[in-house]
Amino acid sequence: MREKQVEKMLVTVVAVLLLVLNVLMVMKYDAVFSVVAADYAKRLSYLFHVSGFDPNNYAILTEWGMKYDVLRHPLLPYLMALPASVNEVVMSLFGFNAALYISAMIVWFSGCVSAWLLYRIIHRLVGVVAEDAALLTLLLFSFAYIQVTFFVPDHFSLSLCLILLSIYLIGRAAQKGRVLKTWQTALLFIATAGVTLTNGVKVFAAEWIARGRRFFQWRYFLLAVVVPSALMVGAGMLEERIYVYPKQQEQQCYFEEHKAEMMAKARQNHQRYKHAPWVIHKGKALGQGGLLRWTDISTSRWDTMTENLWGESIQFHETHVLDDVLTSYRPVLLSYQSVWRYAVSLLLLVLFVAGIWMGRHHHLLWMCLLGIVPDALMHLGLGFAINEVYIMAAHWLYVVPIALSFLFVRAHGRWLLALRGVTLALMVYLVSHNLALLFDWMQQPIVSTAFWYE
């Protein structure tokens, strides 16, 4: 089968899969979110609970503003300005909120492009034959939280797309014996970090591997690393000062004017919410000020890696599917009901480690591995979002099929046939297991958390 035919078939399969998931997602929430309502933000808060994902796309497409954390997503609001304007016109003309449909188109398109980019990385940069490259790409899209990434209204779909684009462009240049120009590196970083600031490090990691010591040449380092980083951090701080700080000041003034009333309400809420999910599922933080309040030093790292990082991210647990640990009584750590689930996780881990060993001398693999080190330090080290670490799957799981691709390159004869068979079996199992649970979840009624606040 010719390369172009395989590529077209792969993208078509992924497009159909993601289209079905997005159609089901729209059908599930259409009645409650396709409305023009003054209390739309409250509706989202009460009714949207898909694991730990935020409905920020719905919010910003309905009413443009700084709906994302501007320090972590400095350019994302501006990327959503045009589709938000389109939805504003739709709402004014037809009285219909198309936020669900526009968001679905964005994440669907991001998924299709991500599949195409990953296929090209594995096929053209690693050298895996077209059919095997397509199989490994489909393996990624069989993972539970990769499927979820491409139908929820959050930033992760765009993040993965830009990460893969960066790896492909930097790897392609390295394959041709050259490196990206300074302005190209800076532009890639601004695009990637503009959507998610920490993912900009992945661009620098890949460039470091590609350039070696030349990465630290003062002119390049200044113009491609220091200046763009300062721009992104500065943009986030400026946005916070312009858009966020005034609202915080208003809240502080209101608190000072109604201090006695607010303190009494706080004492009442302390008693009322002491058994609420967002209280009992929160780990012990390093501190209460600034970013330290988001850390977690009490949640077990080993159990997290077993059940959530390498477990839930790849195959759903049989119960509490897509329940949010902060709004439901889903335990932070679940166990699989069958030992075979752990066997699948172990088999995939063995293949992953073997792939890393086989590709240990290849720069492309180290571009990917070095890029996810900050994620490991942030989530497993400091414990940032460790109680829902599986929602971050799009930031690192792409490394798994890339690592496995080095096994495919080195295997021959019966070993290659066996590897294909095992990978195909894993992919089919994960698709059937995860989609069965997803389809069941799509049919479940929407649960409101308004009772906590009434």
Coordinates of C-alpha atoms in Angstrom, one line a residue, residues 80-438:
M80 CA -10.0 32.2 20.7
A81 CA -11.0 35.8 19.9
L82 CA -12.0 35.1 16.3
P83 CA -14.2 32.0 16.9
A84 CA -15.7 33.9 19.9
S85 CA -16.6 36.8 17.5
V86 CA -18.3 34.3 15.2
N87 CA -20.3 32.9 18.0
E88 CA -21.3 36.4 19.1
V89 CA -22.8 37.0 15.6
V90 CA -24.6 33.6 15.7
M91 CA -26.1 34.4 19.2
S92 CA -27.2 37.9 18.1
L93 CA -28.8 36.7 14.9
F94 CA -30.3 33.4 15.9
G95 CA -30.4 33.4 19.7
F96 CA -28.5 30.2 19.7
N97 CA -25.2 29.6 21.5
A98 CA -22.9 27.6 19.1
A99 CA -20.0 27.4 21.6
L100 CA -20.3 23.5 21.8
Y101 CA -20.2 23.2 18.0
I102 CA -17.3 25.6 17.5
S103 CA -15.3 24.0 20.3
A104 CA -16.0 20.6 18.9
M105 CA -14.6 21.7 15.5
I106 CA -11.5 23.1 17.1
V107 CA -10.6 20.0 19.1
W108 CA -11.6 17.7 16.2
F109 CA -9.3 19.5 13.8
S110 CA -6.5 19.5 16.4
G111 CA -6.9 15.7 16.8
C112 CA -6.7 15.1 13.0
V113 CA -3.6 17.2 12.6
S114 CA -2.0 15.6 15.7
A115 CA -2.5 12.1 14.1
W116 CA -1.0 13.3 10.9
L117 CA 2.0 14.8 12.6
L118 CA 2.6 11.8 14.8
Y119 CA 2.4 9.5 11.8
R120 CA 5.0 11.6 10.0
I121 CA 7.3 11.7 13.0
I122 CA 7.2 7.9 13.3
H123 CA 7.4 7.2 9.5
R124 CA 9.7 9.9 8.2
L125 CA 11.9 10.7 11.2
V126 CA 12.2 7.3 12.8
G127 CA 11.9 5.3 9.6
V128 CA 9.1 2.9 10.4
V129 CA 7.2 1.5 7.4
A130 CA 3.9 3.3 6.7
E131 CA 1.6 0.5 7.9
D132 CA 3.4 0.1 11.2
A133 CA 3.6 3.9 11.7
A134 CA -0.2 4.0 11.2
L135 CA -0.6 1.2 13.8
L136 CA 1.5 3.1 16.4
T137 CA -0.5 6.3 15.8
L138 CA -3.7 4.5 16.3
L139 CA -2.3 3.0 19.5
L140 CA -2.0 6.6 20.9
F141 CA -5.6 7.3 20.0
S142 CA -6.7 4.1 21.8
F143 CA -5.4 5.6 25.1
A144 CA -8.3 6.7 27.4
Y145 CA -7.4 10.3 28.1
I146 CA -6.1 10.9 24.6
Q147 CA -9.6 10.2 23.3
V148 CA -11.1 12.4 26.0
T149 CA -8.6 15.2 25.2
F150 CA -10.1 15.5 21.7
F151 CA -13.7 16.1 22.8
V152 CA -13.5 18.2 25.9
P153 CA -13.5 22.0 25.7
D154 CA -10.1 22.6 27.2
H155 CA -6.7 23.6 25.9
F156 CA -5.0 20.2 25.8
S157 CA -5.9 19.3 22.2
L158 CA -4.2 22.5 20.9
S159 CA -1.2 21.8 23.2
L160 CA -0.6 18.3 21.9
C161 CA -0.9 19.5 18.3
L162 CA 1.7 22.2 18.8
I163 CA 4.1 19.9 20.7
L164 CA 4.0 17.4 17.9
L165 CA 4.5 20.2 15.3
S166 CA 7.6 21.4 17.2
I167 CA 9.1 17.9 17.4
Y168 CA 8.4 17.2 13.7
L169 CA 9.9 20.5 12.5
I170 CA 13.0 20.3 14.8
G171 CA 13.5 16.6 14.0
R172 CA 13.0 17.1 10.3
A173 CA 15.7 19.8 10.3
A174 CA 18.1 17.7 12.3
Q175 CA 17.5 14.8 9.8
K176 CA 18.6 17.0 7.0
G177 CA 21.7 18.0 8.9
R178 CA 20.6 21.5 9.8
V179 CA 18.9 23.4 12.6
L180 CA 16.0 25.8 12.8
K181 CA 16.8 29.5 12.4
T182 CA 16.7 31.6 15.5
W183 CA 13.4 33.3 14.5
Q184 CA 11.8 29.9 13.8
T185 CA 12.7 28.6 17.3
A186 CA 11.4 31.7 18.9
L187 CA 8.1 31.5 16.9
L188 CA 7.6 27.8 17.8
F189 CA 8.2 28.6 21.5
I190 CA 5.8 31.6 21.5
A191 CA 3.1 29.5 19.8
T192 CA 3.6 26.5 22.1
A193 CA 4.2 28.4 25.3
G194 CA 1.4 30.9 24.4
V195 CA -1.1 28.0 24.7
T196 CA 0.5 26.4 27.7
L197 CA 3.5 28.1 29.1
T198 CA 5.3 25.0 30.5
N199 CA 5.1 23.3 27.2
G200 CA 7.4 25.8 25.7
V201 CA 10.2 24.0 27.6
K202 CA 9.6 21.1 25.2
V203 CA 10.7 23.3 22.3
F204 CA 13.9 24.3 24.1
A205 CA 14.5 20.7 25.1
A206 CA 14.3 19.5 21.5
E207 CA 16.4 22.3 20.2
W208 CA 19.0 21.6 22.9
I209 CA 19.3 18.0 21.7
A210 CA 19.4 19.1 18.1
R211 CA 22.1 21.8 18.6
G212 CA 24.2 20.4 21.4
R213 CA 26.6 23.0 22.8
R214 CA 25.5 25.5 20.1
F215 CA 22.2 25.9 22.0
F216 CA 24.1 28.0 24.5
Q217 CA 25.8 30.4 22.0
W218 CA 25.1 33.8 23.5
R219 CA 23.4 35.3 20.5
Y220 CA 21.1 32.4 19.8
F221 CA 20.4 31.8 23.5
L222 CA 19.5 35.5 24.0
L223 CA 17.2 35.8 20.9
A224 CA 15.7 32.4 20.8
V225 CA 15.4 31.5 24.5
V226 CA 15.7 34.5 26.9
V227 CA 13.8 37.1 24.9
P228 CA 10.8 34.9 24.0
S229 CA 10.6 33.5 27.5
A230 CA 10.6 37.0 29.0
L231 CA 7.9 38.0 26.5
M232 CA 5.6 35.2 27.4
V233 CA 6.1 35.5 31.2
G234 CA 5.8 39.3 30.9
A235 CA 2.6 39.0 28.8
G236 CA 1.0 36.8 31.4
M237 CA 1.9 39.1 34.2
L238 CA 0.7 42.2 32.2
E239 CA -2.6 40.4 31.4
E240 CA -3.0 39.5 35.1
R241 CA -2.4 43.1 36.0
I242 CA -4.9 44.5 33.5
Y243 CA -7.7 41.9 33.6
V244 CA -7.4 39.9 36.8
Y245 CA -6.0 42.3 39.4
P246 CA -8.9 44.9 39.1
K247 CA -11.4 42.1 39.8
Q248 CA -9.4 40.9 42.8
Q249 CA -9.4 44.5 44.1
E250 CA -13.1 44.7 43.7
Q251 CA -13.5 41.4 45.6
Q252 CA -11.2 42.7 48.3
C253 CA -13.1 46.0 48.7
Y254 CA -16.4 44.1 48.9
F255 CA -14.9 41.8 51.6
E256 CA -13.7 44.8 53.6
E257 CA -17.1 46.5 53.4
H258 CA -18.9 43.3 54.4
K259 CA -16.2 41.8 56.6
A260 CA -18.4 40.7 59.5
E261 CA -20.9 39.1 57.2
M262 CA -18.2 37.4 55.1
M263 CA -16.4 36.0 58.1
A264 CA -19.6 34.6 59.5
K265 CA -20.4 33.0 56.1
A266 CA -16.9 31.6 56.0
R267 CA -17.3 30.0 59.4
Q268 CA -20.6 28.5 58.2
N269 CA -19.1 27.2 55.0
H270 CA -16.2 25.7 56.9
Q271 CA -18.6 23.4 58.7
R272 CA -20.8 22.9 55.7
Y273 CA -18.0 22.0 53.3
K274 CA -15.7 20.1 55.6
H275 CA -16.7 16.8 53.9
A276 CA -17.0 18.2 50.4
P277 CA -15.0 16.4 47.7
W278 CA -12.7 19.4 47.0
V279 CA -11.8 19.4 50.7
I280 CA -11.3 15.7 51.5
H281 CA -9.5 14.9 48.2
K282 CA -7.0 17.7 48.5
G283 CA -3.5 16.7 49.6
K284 CA -1.2 18.5 52.0
A285 CA 0.5 21.4 50.3
L286 CA 4.0 22.8 50.8
G287 CA 2.5 26.2 51.7
Q288 CA -0.7 28.3 51.5
G289 CA 0.7 31.2 49.6
G290 CA 1.1 31.7 45.8
L291 CA 1.8 28.7 43.7
L292 CA 2.7 26.6 46.8
R293 CA -1.0 26.1 47.6
W294 CA -1.3 23.9 44.4
T295 CA 1.4 21.5 45.5
D296 CA 0.8 18.1 47.2
I297 CA 3.3 16.2 49.3
S298 CA 0.9 13.6 50.9
T299 CA -0.5 11.7 47.9
S300 CA 1.4 8.4 47.3
R301 CA 3.6 8.7 44.2
W302 CA 3.9 5.0 43.7
D303 CA 0.1 4.4 43.8
T304 CA -0.4 7.5 41.6
M305 CA 2.0 6.1 38.9
T306 CA 0.4 2.7 39.0
E307 CA -3.3 3.6 39.1
N308 CA -3.4 7.1 37.5
L309 CA -0.3 8.1 35.5
W310 CA 0.2 4.7 33.8
G311 CA -3.3 3.4 34.6
E312 CA -6.2 5.7 34.2
S313 CA -4.4 7.8 31.5
I314 CA -4.3 4.7 29.3
Q315 CA -7.3 2.5 30.3
F316 CA -10.3 3.7 32.3
H317 CA -11.0 2.1 35.6
E318 CA -14.3 0.2 35.5
T319 CA -16.1 2.5 37.9
H320 CA -16.4 6.3 38.3
V321 CA -15.7 6.9 34.6
L322 CA -14.9 10.6 34.1
D323 CA -15.9 11.5 37.6
D324 CA -14.2 14.6 38.9
V325 CA -12.3 14.1 42.1
L326 CA -13.1 17.7 43.1
T327 CA -16.8 17.6 42.6
S328 CA -17.7 13.9 43.2
Y329 CA -16.7 11.2 45.7
R330 CA -14.5 9.4 43.2
P331 CA -11.5 8.3 45.2
V332 CA -8.2 9.9 44.2
L333 CA -6.8 6.4 43.7
L334 CA -8.9 3.6 42.3
S335 CA -7.9 0.0 41.7
Y336 CA -8.8 -2.1 38.7
Q337 CA -11.3 -4.9 39.3
S338 CA -9.4 -7.4 37.2
V339 CA -5.7 -8.4 37.4
W340 CA -5.7 -8.5 33.5
R341 CA -5.8 -4.7 33.5
Y342 CA -2.6 -4.6 35.4
A343 CA -1.1 -7.2 33.0
V344 CA -1.9 -4.9 30.1
S345 CA -0.3 -1.9 31.8
L346 CA 2.8 -4.0 32.6
L347 CA 3.1 -5.3 29.0
L348 CA 2.9 -1.8 27.6
L349 CA 5.4 -0.6 30.1
V350 CA 7.8 -3.4 29.1
L351 CA 7.5 -2.4 25.5
F352 CA 8.0 1.3 26.3
V353 CA 11.2 0.6 28.3
A354 CA 12.4 -1.7 25.6
G355 CA 11.7 1.0 23.0
I356 CA 13.7 3.5 25.0
W357 CA 16.6 1.1 25.2
M358 CA 16.5 0.5 21.4
G359 CA 16.4 4.2 20.7
R360 CA 18.8 5.3 23.3
H361 CA 21.3 6.6 20.7
H362 CA 18.7 8.4 18.6
H363 CA 18.4 12.2 19.1
L364 CA 14.7 12.3 18.3
L365 CA 13.9 10.0 21.3
W366 CA 15.9 12.2 23.6
M367 CA 14.1 15.3 22.3
C368 CA 10.9 13.8 23.5
L369 CA 12.1 12.3 26.8
L370 CA 13.9 15.5 27.9
G371 CA 10.8 17.5 27.1
I372 CA 8.6 15.6 29.6
V373 CA 11.1 15.8 32.5
P374 CA 9.6 19.1 33.6
D375 CA 6.1 17.4 33.6
A376 CA 7.4 14.7 35.8
L377 CA 9.0 17.1 38.2
M378 CA 5.9 19.3 38.3
H379 CA 3.3 16.6 38.8
L380 CA 5.2 13.8 40.6
G381 CA 7.7 15.9 42.3
L382 CA 5.8 19.0 43.5
G383 CA 2.5 17.2 43.2
F384 CA 0.8 19.9 41.0
A385 CA -2.6 18.4 40.0
I386 CA -1.4 15.0 41.1
N387 CA -4.9 14.0 42.3
E388 CA -6.0 14.3 38.6
V389 CA -2.7 13.7 36.8
Y390 CA -4.4 11.7 34.1
I391 CA -5.9 14.8 32.5
M392 CA -2.4 15.8 31.6
A393 CA -1.9 12.8 29.4
A394 CA -1.7 14.8 26.2
H395 CA 1.4 16.5 27.5
W396 CA 3.4 13.3 27.6
L397 CA 1.7 10.1 26.3
Y398 CA 2.8 10.8 22.7
V399 CA 6.3 9.6 23.8
V400 CA 5.0 6.0 24.2
P401 CA 4.3 5.3 20.4
I402 CA 7.5 7.2 19.5
A403 CA 9.5 5.0 21.8
L404 CA 7.8 1.8 20.5
S405 CA 8.7 2.9 17.0
F406 CA 12.4 2.2 17.7
L407 CA 11.4 -1.4 18.5
F408 CA 9.7 -1.7 15.1
V409 CA 12.8 -0.3 13.4
R410 CA 15.1 -2.8 15.1
A411 CA 12.9 -5.9 14.9
H412 CA 13.0 -8.3 11.9
G413 CA 11.3 -11.5 10.7
R414 CA 9.3 -13.3 13.4
W415 CA 10.2 -10.7 16.0
L416 CA 8.6 -8.0 13.9
L417 CA 5.5 -10.1 13.2
A418 CA 5.2 -10.8 16.9
L419 CA 5.6 -7.1 17.8
R420 CA 2.9 -6.2 15.2
G421 CA 0.6 -8.8 16.7
V422 CA 1.1 -7.6 20.3
T423 CA 0.7 -3.9 19.4
L424 CA -2.4 -4.6 17.3
A425 CA -3.9 -6.7 20.2
L426 CA -3.2 -3.9 22.7
M427 CA -4.7 -1.3 20.4
V428 CA -7.9 -3.3 19.7
Y429 CA -8.3 -4.1 23.4
L430 CA -7.8 -0.5 24.5
V431 CA -10.1 0.9 21.9
S432 CA -12.9 -1.6 22.8
H433 CA -12.5 -1.2 26.6
N434 CA -12.2 2.6 26.6
L435 CA -14.9 3.3 24.0
A436 CA -17.4 0.9 25.7
L437 CA -17.0 2.9 28.9
L438 CA -17.1 6.2 27.1

